[in-house]
């Protein structure tokens, strides 16, 4: 897919596709900036659009609501709401998404009146993100579309201001290209995204970035390393397991923070012998979302040259029902020696993550972050628009919250309630792989906590947000790769402070 975005000059774009005009809506009335180019004034846009006009044309305070004025003479104009203020980045993301949905493959020149926008960089970045995410189309990977951001001002914007906007657009393009790359892998049919194939796809993309190395561990290697959780989950499948171990190490030196990402890579989750319903299996090709998300995050850090060390670990396997499948009652030994009684083979994510987290603790992490489509209970708790997160550190939690606010990927902190730990006790092993008494997302998180060795840690349970059933705003139907933008934001904040928030 080719999506391009750049800064342009209004007059150069005049005969090209659509012109989009952001509308500020206050008290039901739209205000249009005073610096709209005269060409558009001739185009017959009133200075103020009254309540009646807005209502008839479906434009409201809801960011992204839009109307199109068609013209035979010049470009058609898209009037798109950015809501009640020009400072809300999420509103610009929604406006970008809505505009590209209308324009399709036609170029869009998006006016950005600098007299009204207090943070043109942030808004240009958000606008570009929303546009780039919305044009994703699994069936049309070659589709071309383009966004030209037109800064308007009187006096004309300085070259510095334009340069800032250009860099913001570049960053948005880098990150969203990787988000869309991850979405495509997640949306792929599960036979085409087996552990072997997916591991290769990860390596192929990551090796394009500077200072990145990728190792693919095959099944023998995984066994030698003692990853009993991953091997145990893989036993029911004819597809061999893989583990992808990627590192990004900028030249800057050794004293920079080292963040280790661990992503759940179940390429298809049938539930294993504790088999899912037909309905419950329909979306389970997306159970490798975490793995694609951590790889995309690492690649984005590398491509933007963020000054931080990142390691991304993805245990990859199918969870199937073959004759050698792990049985309810079997005991697996995780890499750190912990034994786990598997009472429900559908609680497989925590088993492979236990091995991944153990590996993470062994390489002096400043911070460990895992991300996984881990529990149906997470969706029950928070619904489709909010992901769950857990942390053993209030500092880390605060940093994640601020990253989440900046990107519009909503996350809510859940408790690592010690009282529920006892429900993981097993009669025959150190732990069992399911809790009891409700709070399924919490007991899964408590299970994972046993494997982080007290290191600063964040766990994201994104079962509900990893896919969008309907597509809304700038989200397309299917995979969302939810979390990439927030993790990139968090890591770049950590890099700019030079230290990770502490436990
Ligand atoms: N991959 C599923 C969780 C999931 C469910 C993700 C729905 C996205 C949408 C996970 O492996 C799973 O099956 N979890 C079980 C755990 C239970 C057996 C303790 C669940 O949530 O039912
Ligand atoms: Mn499962
Ligand atoms: Zn699963």
Coordinates of C-alpha atoms and ligand atoms in Angstrom, one line a residue:
X1 CA 0.0 0.0 0.0
X2 CA 1.3 3.4 -0.9
X3 CA 0.2 6.2 1.3
X4 CA 2.1 9.4 1.1
X5 CA 1.9 12.6 3.0
X6 CA 3.8 15.8 2.7
X7 CA 3.7 19.5 3.2
X8 CA 2.5 21.5 0.2
X9 CA 1.6 24.9 -1.1
X10 CA -2.1 25.6 -1.7
X11 CA -1.7 27.0 -5.2
X12 CA 0.3 24.0 -6.5
X13 CA -2.5 21.7 -5.4
X14 CA -5.5 23.5 -6.7
X15 CA -6.4 21.2 -9.5
X16 CA -5.8 18.1 -7.6
X17 CA -8.5 15.9 -6.0
X18 CA -10.1 17.3 -2.8
X19 CA -9.5 20.3 -0.6
X20 CA -10.3 19.6 3.1
X21 CA -11.2 22.4 5.4
X22 CA -11.2 21.8 9.1
X23 CA -14.3 23.3 10.9
X24 CA -14.3 24.4 14.5
X25 CA -17.8 24.0 15.8
X26 CA -18.9 26.1 18.8
X27 CA -22.4 26.5 20.0
X28 CA -23.7 24.7 16.9
X29 CA -22.1 27.1 14.5
X30 CA -19.0 26.5 12.4
X31 CA -16.2 29.0 12.2
X32 CA -13.9 28.9 9.2
X33 CA -10.4 30.4 9.6
X34 CA -9.9 34.0 8.3
X35 CA -6.9 32.9 6.2
X36 CA -8.8 30.6 3.8
X37 CA -7.2 31.1 0.4
X38 CA -9.2 33.5 -1.8
X39 CA -9.6 30.7 -4.4
X40 CA -11.8 28.9 -1.9
X41 CA -13.7 32.1 -1.0
X42 CA -14.6 32.3 -4.7
X43 CA -15.7 28.7 -4.4
X44 CA -18.6 29.9 -2.4
X45 CA -18.0 28.7 1.1
X46 CA -19.7 31.0 3.5
X47 CA -17.6 32.4 6.4
X48 CA -19.9 31.0 9.0
X49 CA -22.0 27.9 8.6
X50 CA -25.2 28.2 10.6
X51 CA -26.8 25.5 12.7
X52 CA -29.4 24.8 10.0
X53 CA -26.8 24.2 7.3
X54 CA -24.7 22.0 9.6
X55 CA -27.7 19.9 10.7
X56 CA -28.9 19.3 7.1
X57 CA -25.4 18.4 6.0
X58 CA -24.6 16.1 9.0
X59 CA -21.7 18.1 10.4
X60 CA -21.6 18.4 14.1
X61 CA -19.3 18.8 17.1
X62 CA -18.4 15.1 16.6
X63 CA -14.9 15.2 15.2
X64 CA -14.7 13.6 11.7
X65 CA -18.3 14.5 10.8
X66 CA -18.0 15.9 7.3
X67 CA -19.9 17.3 4.3
X68 CA -18.7 17.4 0.7
X69 CA -19.2 20.4 -1.7
X70 CA -18.9 19.1 -5.2
X71 CA -17.7 21.4 -8.0
X72 CA -17.5 21.1 -11.7
X73 CA -14.9 23.9 -12.0
X74 CA -12.3 23.3 -9.3
X75 CA -11.5 20.7 -6.6
X76 CA -14.3 19.4 -4.5
X77 CA -14.2 20.6 -0.9
X78 CA -14.6 18.5 2.2
X79 CA -15.7 20.4 5.3
X80 CA -14.7 18.3 8.2
X81 CA -15.3 18.9 11.9
X82 CA -12.5 18.9 14.4
X83 CA -14.9 19.5 17.2
X84 CA -14.9 22.2 19.8
X85 CA -11.3 23.1 19.8
X86 CA -8.3 23.1 17.5
X87 CA -6.0 21.5 20.2
X88 CA -7.4 18.0 20.5
X89 CA -5.1 15.6 18.6
X90 CA -7.6 12.8 18.6
X91 CA -10.0 15.1 16.8
X92 CA -7.4 15.6 14.1
X93 CA -6.9 11.9 13.8
X94 CA -10.6 11.4 13.4
X95 CA -10.8 14.2 10.8
X96 CA -7.9 12.6 8.9
X97 CA -9.6 9.2 8.9
X98 CA -13.0 10.6 7.8
X99 CA -11.4 12.7 5.1
X100 CA -9.5 9.8 3.5
X101 CA -12.6 7.6 3.6
X102 CA -14.4 10.2 1.5
X103 CA -11.5 10.9 -0.8
X104 CA -10.5 7.3 -1.5
X105 CA -7.6 7.4 -3.9
X106 CA -8.0 11.1 -4.8
X107 CA -5.3 13.3 -3.4
X108 CA -6.4 15.5 -0.4
X109 CA -5.0 18.9 0.3
X110 CA -5.8 19.5 4.0
X111 CA -5.7 23.1 5.1
X112 CA -4.1 23.8 8.5
X113 CA -4.7 27.4 9.6
X114 CA -1.7 28.2 11.8
X115 CA -3.4 31.2 13.4
X116 CA -5.8 28.8 15.1
X117 CA -3.8 25.7 15.7
X118 CA -1.7 26.0 18.8
X119 CA 0.4 22.9 18.2
X120 CA 0.7 22.4 14.4
X121 CA 3.3 19.6 14.8
X122 CA 1.1 17.5 17.0
X123 CA -2.0 18.2 14.9
X124 CA -0.2 17.4 11.6
X125 CA 1.1 14.2 13.1
X126 CA -2.3 13.2 14.3
X127 CA -4.0 14.1 11.0
X128 CA -1.4 12.0 9.1
X129 CA -1.8 9.1 11.5
X130 CA -5.6 9.1 11.2
X131 CA -5.4 9.3 7.4
X132 CA -2.7 6.6 7.1
X133 CA -4.6 4.1 9.4
X134 CA -7.9 4.7 7.6
X135 CA -6.6 3.9 4.1
X136 CA -5.5 0.4 5.1
X137 CA -7.3 -2.1 2.9
X138 CA -6.3 -5.8 3.2
X139 CA -7.7 -6.6 -0.3
X140 CA -6.1 -3.7 -2.1
X141 CA -2.5 -3.6 -0.9
X142 CA -1.3 -1.5 -3.8
X143 CA -3.9 1.2 -3.4
X144 CA -2.4 4.7 -3.7
X145 CA -3.6 7.6 -1.7
X146 CA -2.1 10.9 -0.6
X147 CA -2.5 13.7 1.9
X148 CA -0.9 17.1 1.5
X149 CA -0.9 19.3 4.5
X150 CA -1.2 23.0 3.6
X151 CA -0.1 25.3 6.4
X152 CA -1.9 28.6 6.1
X153 CA -1.0 31.8 7.8
X154 CA -0.5 35.5 7.5
X155 CA 2.4 36.2 7.4
X156 CA 3.4 33.0 5.6
X157 CA 4.6 30.2 7.9
X158 CA 8.4 30.3 8.5
X159 CA 10.7 27.6 7.0
X160 CA 11.3 26.4 10.6
X161 CA 7.6 26.0 11.2
X162 CA 7.2 24.1 7.9
X163 CA 10.3 21.9 8.8
X164 CA 8.7 21.0 12.1
X165 CA 5.5 20.0 10.4
X166 CA 7.4 18.0 7.9
X167 CA 9.3 16.0 10.6
X168 CA 6.0 15.4 12.4
X169 CA 4.5 14.0 9.3
X170 CA 7.6 11.8 8.7
X171 CA 7.3 10.3 12.2
X172 CA 3.6 9.6 11.7
X173 CA 4.3 7.9 8.4
X174 CA 7.1 5.7 9.9
X175 CA 4.9 4.5 12.8
X176 CA 1.7 4.0 10.8
X177 CA 3.4 2.1 8.0
X178 CA 4.5 -0.4 10.7
X179 CA 1.0 -0.4 12.3
X180 CA -0.5 -1.2 8.9
X181 CA 2.2 -3.8 8.3
X182 CA 1.3 -5.5 11.6
X183 CA -2.5 -5.2 10.7
X184 CA -1.8 -7.1 7.4
X185 CA 0.0 -10.0 9.1
X186 CA -2.8 -10.2 11.8
X187 CA -5.5 -10.2 9.1
X188 CA -3.8 -12.9 7.1
X189 CA -5.4 -16.4 7.0
X190 CA -3.8 -18.5 9.7
X191 CA -2.3 -21.1 7.3
X192 CA -0.4 -18.3 5.6
X193 CA 0.8 -17.0 8.9
X194 CA 2.1 -20.1 10.6
X195 CA 4.9 -19.7 13.1
X196 CA 7.5 -20.5 10.5
X197 CA 6.1 -18.1 7.9
X198 CA 5.4 -15.3 10.4
X199 CA 8.8 -15.5 11.9
X200 CA 10.3 -15.1 8.4
X201 CA 8.0 -12.2 7.7
X202 CA 9.1 -10.5 10.9
X203 CA 12.8 -11.0 10.1
X204 CA 12.4 -9.8 6.5
X205 CA 10.8 -6.5 7.6
X206 CA 13.0 -5.9 10.6
X207 CA 16.3 -6.4 8.8
X208 CA 15.5 -3.4 6.7
X209 CA 16.1 -1.2 9.7
X210 CA 19.5 0.0 11.0
X211 CA 21.1 -1.5 14.1
X212 CA 18.6 -4.3 14.2
X213 CA 19.4 -8.0 14.5
X214 CA 16.9 -10.8 14.3
X215 CA 17.3 -14.4 15.4
X216 CA 14.7 -17.1 14.6
X217 CA 14.9 -20.0 17.1
X218 CA 13.6 -23.3 15.6
X219 CA 12.0 -26.0 17.6
X220 CA 15.3 -27.8 18.5
X221 CA 16.7 -24.5 19.8
X222 CA 13.5 -23.7 21.7
X223 CA 13.8 -27.1 23.4
X224 CA 17.5 -26.7 24.2
X225 CA 16.7 -23.3 25.8
X226 CA 14.2 -25.1 28.1
X227 CA 11.0 -23.2 26.9
X228 CA 8.6 -25.8 28.3
X229 CA 5.6 -23.6 28.1
X230 CA 6.0 -22.9 24.4
X231 CA 6.8 -26.5 23.6
X232 CA 3.9 -27.7 25.6
X233 CA 1.4 -25.5 23.8
X234 CA 2.9 -26.4 20.4
X235 CA 2.5 -30.2 20.9
X236 CA -1.0 -30.3 19.5
X237 CA 0.0 -28.8 16.1
X238 CA 1.8 -30.2 13.1
X239 CA 3.4 -26.8 12.6
X240 CA 6.7 -26.5 14.5
X241 CA 7.1 -23.7 17.0
X242 CA 9.4 -20.7 16.6
X243 CA 10.7 -17.9 18.8
X244 CA 11.7 -14.6 17.3
X245 CA 14.3 -12.7 19.2
X246 CA 15.0 -9.2 17.8
X247 CA 17.2 -6.5 19.1
X248 CA 17.6 -2.8 18.4
X249 CA 20.8 -1.3 19.7
X250 CA 21.6 2.3 18.7
X251 CA 25.3 3.2 18.5
X252 CA 24.9 5.7 21.3
X253 CA 26.3 3.4 24.0
X254 CA 25.5 1.1 26.8
X255 CA 24.2 3.5 29.5
X256 CA 20.8 4.0 27.8
X257 CA 17.6 2.3 29.1
X258 CA 16.9 -1.2 27.8
X259 CA 13.2 -2.1 27.3
X260 CA 12.3 -5.7 26.6
X261 CA 9.0 -6.3 24.8
X262 CA 7.3 -9.7 24.9
X263 CA 4.4 -10.4 22.5
X264 CA 2.0 -13.3 22.4
X265 CA 2.4 -15.2 19.1
X266 CA -0.4 -17.8 19.0
X267 CA -0.9 -18.0 15.2
X268 CA -4.2 -19.8 15.7
X269 CA -6.0 -20.6 19.0
X270 CA -8.4 -23.4 18.7
X271 CA -8.4 -23.7 22.5
X272 CA -6.5 -27.1 22.2
X273 CA -8.3 -30.0 23.9
X274 CA -10.3 -27.5 26.0
X275 CA -11.6 -26.6 22.6
X276 CA -13.4 -23.4 21.8
X277 CA -16.9 -23.0 20.2
X278 CA -17.1 -22.5 16.5
X279 CA -18.1 -18.9 17.2
X280 CA -15.2 -18.4 19.6
X281 CA -12.7 -19.6 17.1
X282 CA -13.6 -17.2 14.3
X283 CA -11.3 -14.5 15.2
X284 CA -8.5 -16.6 16.6
X285 CA -6.1 -16.0 13.8
X286 CA -5.6 -12.6 15.5
X287 CA -4.1 -14.3 18.6
X288 CA -0.6 -13.4 17.4
X289 CA -1.4 -9.7 17.5
X290 CA 1.0 -9.2 20.4
X291 CA 3.9 -10.6 18.5
X292 CA 3.3 -8.4 15.4
X293 CA 2.9 -5.4 17.7
X294 CA 6.2 -5.8 19.5
X295 CA 8.0 -6.3 16.2
X296 CA 6.4 -3.2 14.7
X297 CA 7.3 -1.2 17.8
X298 CA 10.9 -2.2 17.7
X299 CA 11.2 -1.4 14.0
X300 CA 9.6 2.0 14.5
X301 CA 12.1 2.8 17.3
X302 CA 14.9 1.8 14.9
X303 CA 13.6 3.7 11.9
X304 CA 13.2 6.8 14.0
X305 CA 16.5 6.4 15.6
X306 CA 15.1 6.6 19.1
X307 CA 17.9 6.5 21.6
X308 CA 16.9 3.4 23.5
X309 CA 17.8 -0.3 23.5
X310 CA 14.9 -2.5 22.6
X311 CA 14.6 -6.3 22.6
X312 CA 11.5 -7.9 21.2
X313 CA 10.7 -11.5 22.0
X314 CA 7.9 -13.4 20.4
X315 CA 7.1 -17.0 21.2
X316 CA 5.1 -18.4 18.3
X317 CA 2.9 -21.5 18.0
X318 CA -0.5 -22.7 17.1
X319 CA -2.7 -24.0 19.8
X320 CA -4.3 -27.2 18.3
X321 CA -5.9 -30.5 19.2
X322 CA -3.5 -33.1 17.7
X323 CA -3.0 -36.5 19.2
X324 CA 0.1 -35.3 21.1
X325 CA -1.6 -32.2 22.4
X326 CA -1.1 -31.3 26.0
X327 CA -3.9 -32.8 28.1
X328 CA -5.8 -31.1 30.9
X329 CA -3.8 -32.3 33.9
X330 CA -0.4 -32.4 32.2
X331 CA 2.4 -30.5 33.9
X332 CA 4.8 -28.2 32.0
X333 CA 8.1 -26.8 33.2
X334 CA 8.8 -23.2 32.3
X335 CA 12.3 -22.0 31.5
X336 CA 12.8 -20.6 35.1
X337 CA 12.0 -24.0 36.6
X338 CA 8.4 -23.2 37.6
X339 CA 6.1 -26.2 37.1
X340 CA 2.6 -25.5 35.8
X341 CA -0.4 -27.8 35.9
X342 CA -2.4 -27.2 32.7
X343 CA -6.0 -27.5 33.6
X344 CA -7.4 -25.6 30.7
X345 CA -5.4 -25.8 27.4
X346 CA -7.2 -22.7 26.2
X347 CA -5.3 -20.6 28.8
X348 CA -2.2 -21.1 26.6
X349 CA -1.1 -17.5 26.2
X350 CA 0.3 -17.2 29.7
X351 CA 2.3 -20.5 29.2
X352 CA 4.2 -19.1 26.2
X353 CA 4.5 -15.7 27.8
X354 CA 6.0 -17.3 31.0
X355 CA 8.9 -18.5 28.9
X356 CA 9.2 -15.1 27.1
X357 CA 9.1 -13.1 30.3
X358 CA 11.8 -15.4 31.9
X359 CA 14.0 -14.7 28.9
X360 CA 13.3 -11.0 29.4
X361 CA 14.5 -11.0 33.0
X362 CA 17.8 -12.5 32.0
X363 CA 19.1 -9.6 30.0
X364 CA 19.2 -6.7 32.5
X365 CA 15.9 -5.0 31.4
X366 CA 15.2 -1.5 32.7
X367 CA 11.5 -2.3 31.9
X368 CA 9.7 -5.4 30.7
X369 CA 6.5 -4.9 28.7
X370 CA 4.3 -7.7 27.5
X371 CA 1.3 -7.4 25.2
X372 CA -1.2 -10.1 24.5
X373 CA -4.8 -11.0 23.4
X374 CA -4.9 -12.8 26.7
X375 CA -8.4 -13.2 28.1
X376 CA -12.1 -13.0 27.1
X377 CA -12.6 -11.6 30.6
X378 CA -10.7 -8.4 29.7
X379 CA -13.4 -7.7 27.1
X380 CA -16.2 -8.4 29.6
X381 CA -14.5 -5.9 32.0
X382 CA -13.8 -3.0 29.6
X383 CA -15.6 -3.6 26.3
X384 CA -14.3 -3.1 22.8
X385 CA -12.7 0.4 23.1
X386 CA -10.5 0.1 26.1
X387 CA -7.6 -2.2 26.8
X388 CA -6.5 -3.4 30.2
X389 CA -3.1 -2.8 31.7
X390 CA -1.3 -3.9 34.8
X391 CA 1.9 -2.8 36.4
X392 CA 4.0 -3.4 39.5
X393 CA 5.2 0.2 39.4
X394 CA 3.1 3.4 39.8
X395 CA 5.8 5.4 37.9
X396 CA 5.6 3.1 34.9
X397 CA 1.8 3.2 35.1
X398 CA 1.8 7.0 35.0
X399 CA 4.1 7.0 32.0
X400 CA 1.9 4.6 30.1
X401 CA -1.2 6.6 30.9
X402 CA 0.3 9.7 29.5
X403 CA 1.4 7.9 26.3
X404 CA -2.1 6.4 26.0
X405 CA -3.7 9.8 26.3
X406 CA -1.4 11.2 23.6
X407 CA -2.2 8.4 21.1
X408 CA -5.9 7.9 21.7
X409 CA -5.4 4.2 22.4
X410 CA -7.4 3.9 25.6
X411 CA -6.1 1.9 28.5
X412 CA -7.4 1.3 32.0
X413 CA -5.3 0.1 34.9
X414 CA -6.4 -3.1 36.6
X415 CA -5.4 -4.4 40.0
X416 CA -2.7 -7.1 40.6
X417 CA -4.7 -8.1 43.7
X418 CA -2.6 -10.3 45.9
X419 CA -5.7 -12.0 47.4
X420 CA -6.4 -13.8 44.2
X421 CA -2.9 -15.4 44.0
X422 CA -4.1 -18.3 46.1
X423 CA -6.5 -19.4 43.3
X424 CA -3.5 -20.3 41.2
X425 CA -2.2 -22.9 43.7
X426 CA -1.9 -26.4 42.4
X427 CA -2.0 -29.8 44.2
X428 CA 0.7 -31.2 41.9
X429 CA 2.8 -28.3 40.6
X430 CA 3.9 -24.8 41.6
X431 CA 1.0 -23.2 39.8
X432 CA -2.0 -24.0 37.8
X433 CA -2.8 -22.2 34.6
X434 CA -6.3 -21.0 35.5
X435 CA -7.6 -19.1 38.5
X436 CA -11.1 -19.3 39.9
X437 CA -13.8 -17.0 41.3
X438 CA -14.0 -14.5 38.4
X439 CA -11.6 -11.7 37.5
X440 CA -10.0 -13.8 34.7
X441 CA -7.9 -11.0 33.3
X442 CA -6.6 -10.3 36.8
X443 CA -5.7 -13.9 37.6
X444 CA -3.9 -14.2 34.2
X445 CA -1.9 -11.1 35.0
X446 CA -1.0 -12.5 38.5
X447 CA 0.2 -15.7 36.7
X448 CA 2.5 -13.6 34.5
X449 CA 3.8 -11.6 37.5
X450 CA 5.4 -14.8 38.8
X451 CA 7.8 -14.7 35.8
X452 CA 9.0 -11.1 35.9
X453 CA 11.4 -11.5 38.9
X454 CA 10.3 -8.3 40.5
X455 CA 11.5 -6.2 37.6
X456 CA 9.6 -3.1 36.5
X457 CA 6.8 -4.5 34.3
X458 CA 3.8 -3.6 32.3
X459 CA 1.3 -6.1 31.1
X460 CA -1.3 -5.1 28.4
X461 CA -4.3 -7.4 27.9
X462 CA -5.7 -6.3 24.5
X463 CA -8.1 -9.1 23.8
X464 CA -10.9 -6.7 23.1
X465 CA -9.1 -3.9 21.3
X466 CA -6.8 -6.0 19.0
X467 CA -9.6 -6.2 16.5
X468 CA -12.4 -3.8 15.5
X469 CA -15.6 -5.6 14.4
X470 CA -17.2 -2.6 12.8
X471 CA -14.4 -0.2 12.0
X472 CA -14.9 3.3 13.4
X473 CA -13.1 6.6 13.1
X474 CA -9.7 5.9 11.7
X475 CA -9.9 2.2 12.7
X476 CA -10.5 -0.2 9.8
X477 CA -12.5 -3.5 10.2
X478 CA -10.3 -6.4 11.5
X479 CA -6.9 -6.0 13.0
X480 CA -6.0 -2.7 14.8
X481 CA -2.4 -3.5 16.0
X482 CA -3.6 -1.6 19.1
X483 CA -0.7 -0.6 21.2
X484 CA 2.1 0.1 18.7
X485 CA 1.6 3.8 18.7
X486 CA 1.3 4.0 22.5
X487 CA 4.4 1.8 23.0
X488 CA 6.4 3.9 20.5
X489 CA 5.3 7.0 22.3
X490 CA 6.2 5.5 25.7
X491 CA 9.7 4.4 24.5
X492 CA 10.5 7.7 22.9
X493 CA 9.5 9.4 26.2
X494 CA 11.8 7.0 28.2
X495 CA 14.6 7.7 25.7
X496 CA 14.2 11.5 26.1
X497 CA 14.5 11.2 29.9
X498 CA 17.5 8.8 29.6
X499 CA 16.1 6.5 32.3
X500 CA 13.2 4.2 32.6
X501 CA 10.6 4.9 35.3
X502 CA 11.4 2.8 38.3
X503 CA 9.6 0.1 40.2
Ligands
LIG1 N1 -6.9 -16.0 22.9 C1 -7.8 -16.2 24.0 C2 -8.4 -14.8 24.5 C3 -9.3 -14.1 23.6 C4 -10.6 -14.3 23.6 C5 -8.8 -13.1 22.8 C6 -11.5 -13.6 22.8 C7 -9.6 -12.4 21.9 C8 -10.9 -12.6 21.9 C9 -7.1 -16.9 25.2 O1 -6.1 -17.7 24.8 C10 -8.1 -17.7 25.9 O2 -8.7 -18.5 25.3 N2 -8.4 -17.4 27.1 C11 -9.3 -18.0 27.9 C12 -8.8 -18.2 29.3 C13 -9.6 -19.1 30.2 C14 -9.6 -20.5 29.7 C15 -9.0 -19.1 31.6 C16 -10.6 -17.2 27.9 O3 -10.5 -16.0 28.0 O4 -11.7 -17.8 27.9
LIG2 MN1 -6.8 -19.7 24.4
LIG3 ZN1 -5.2 -17.4 23.0

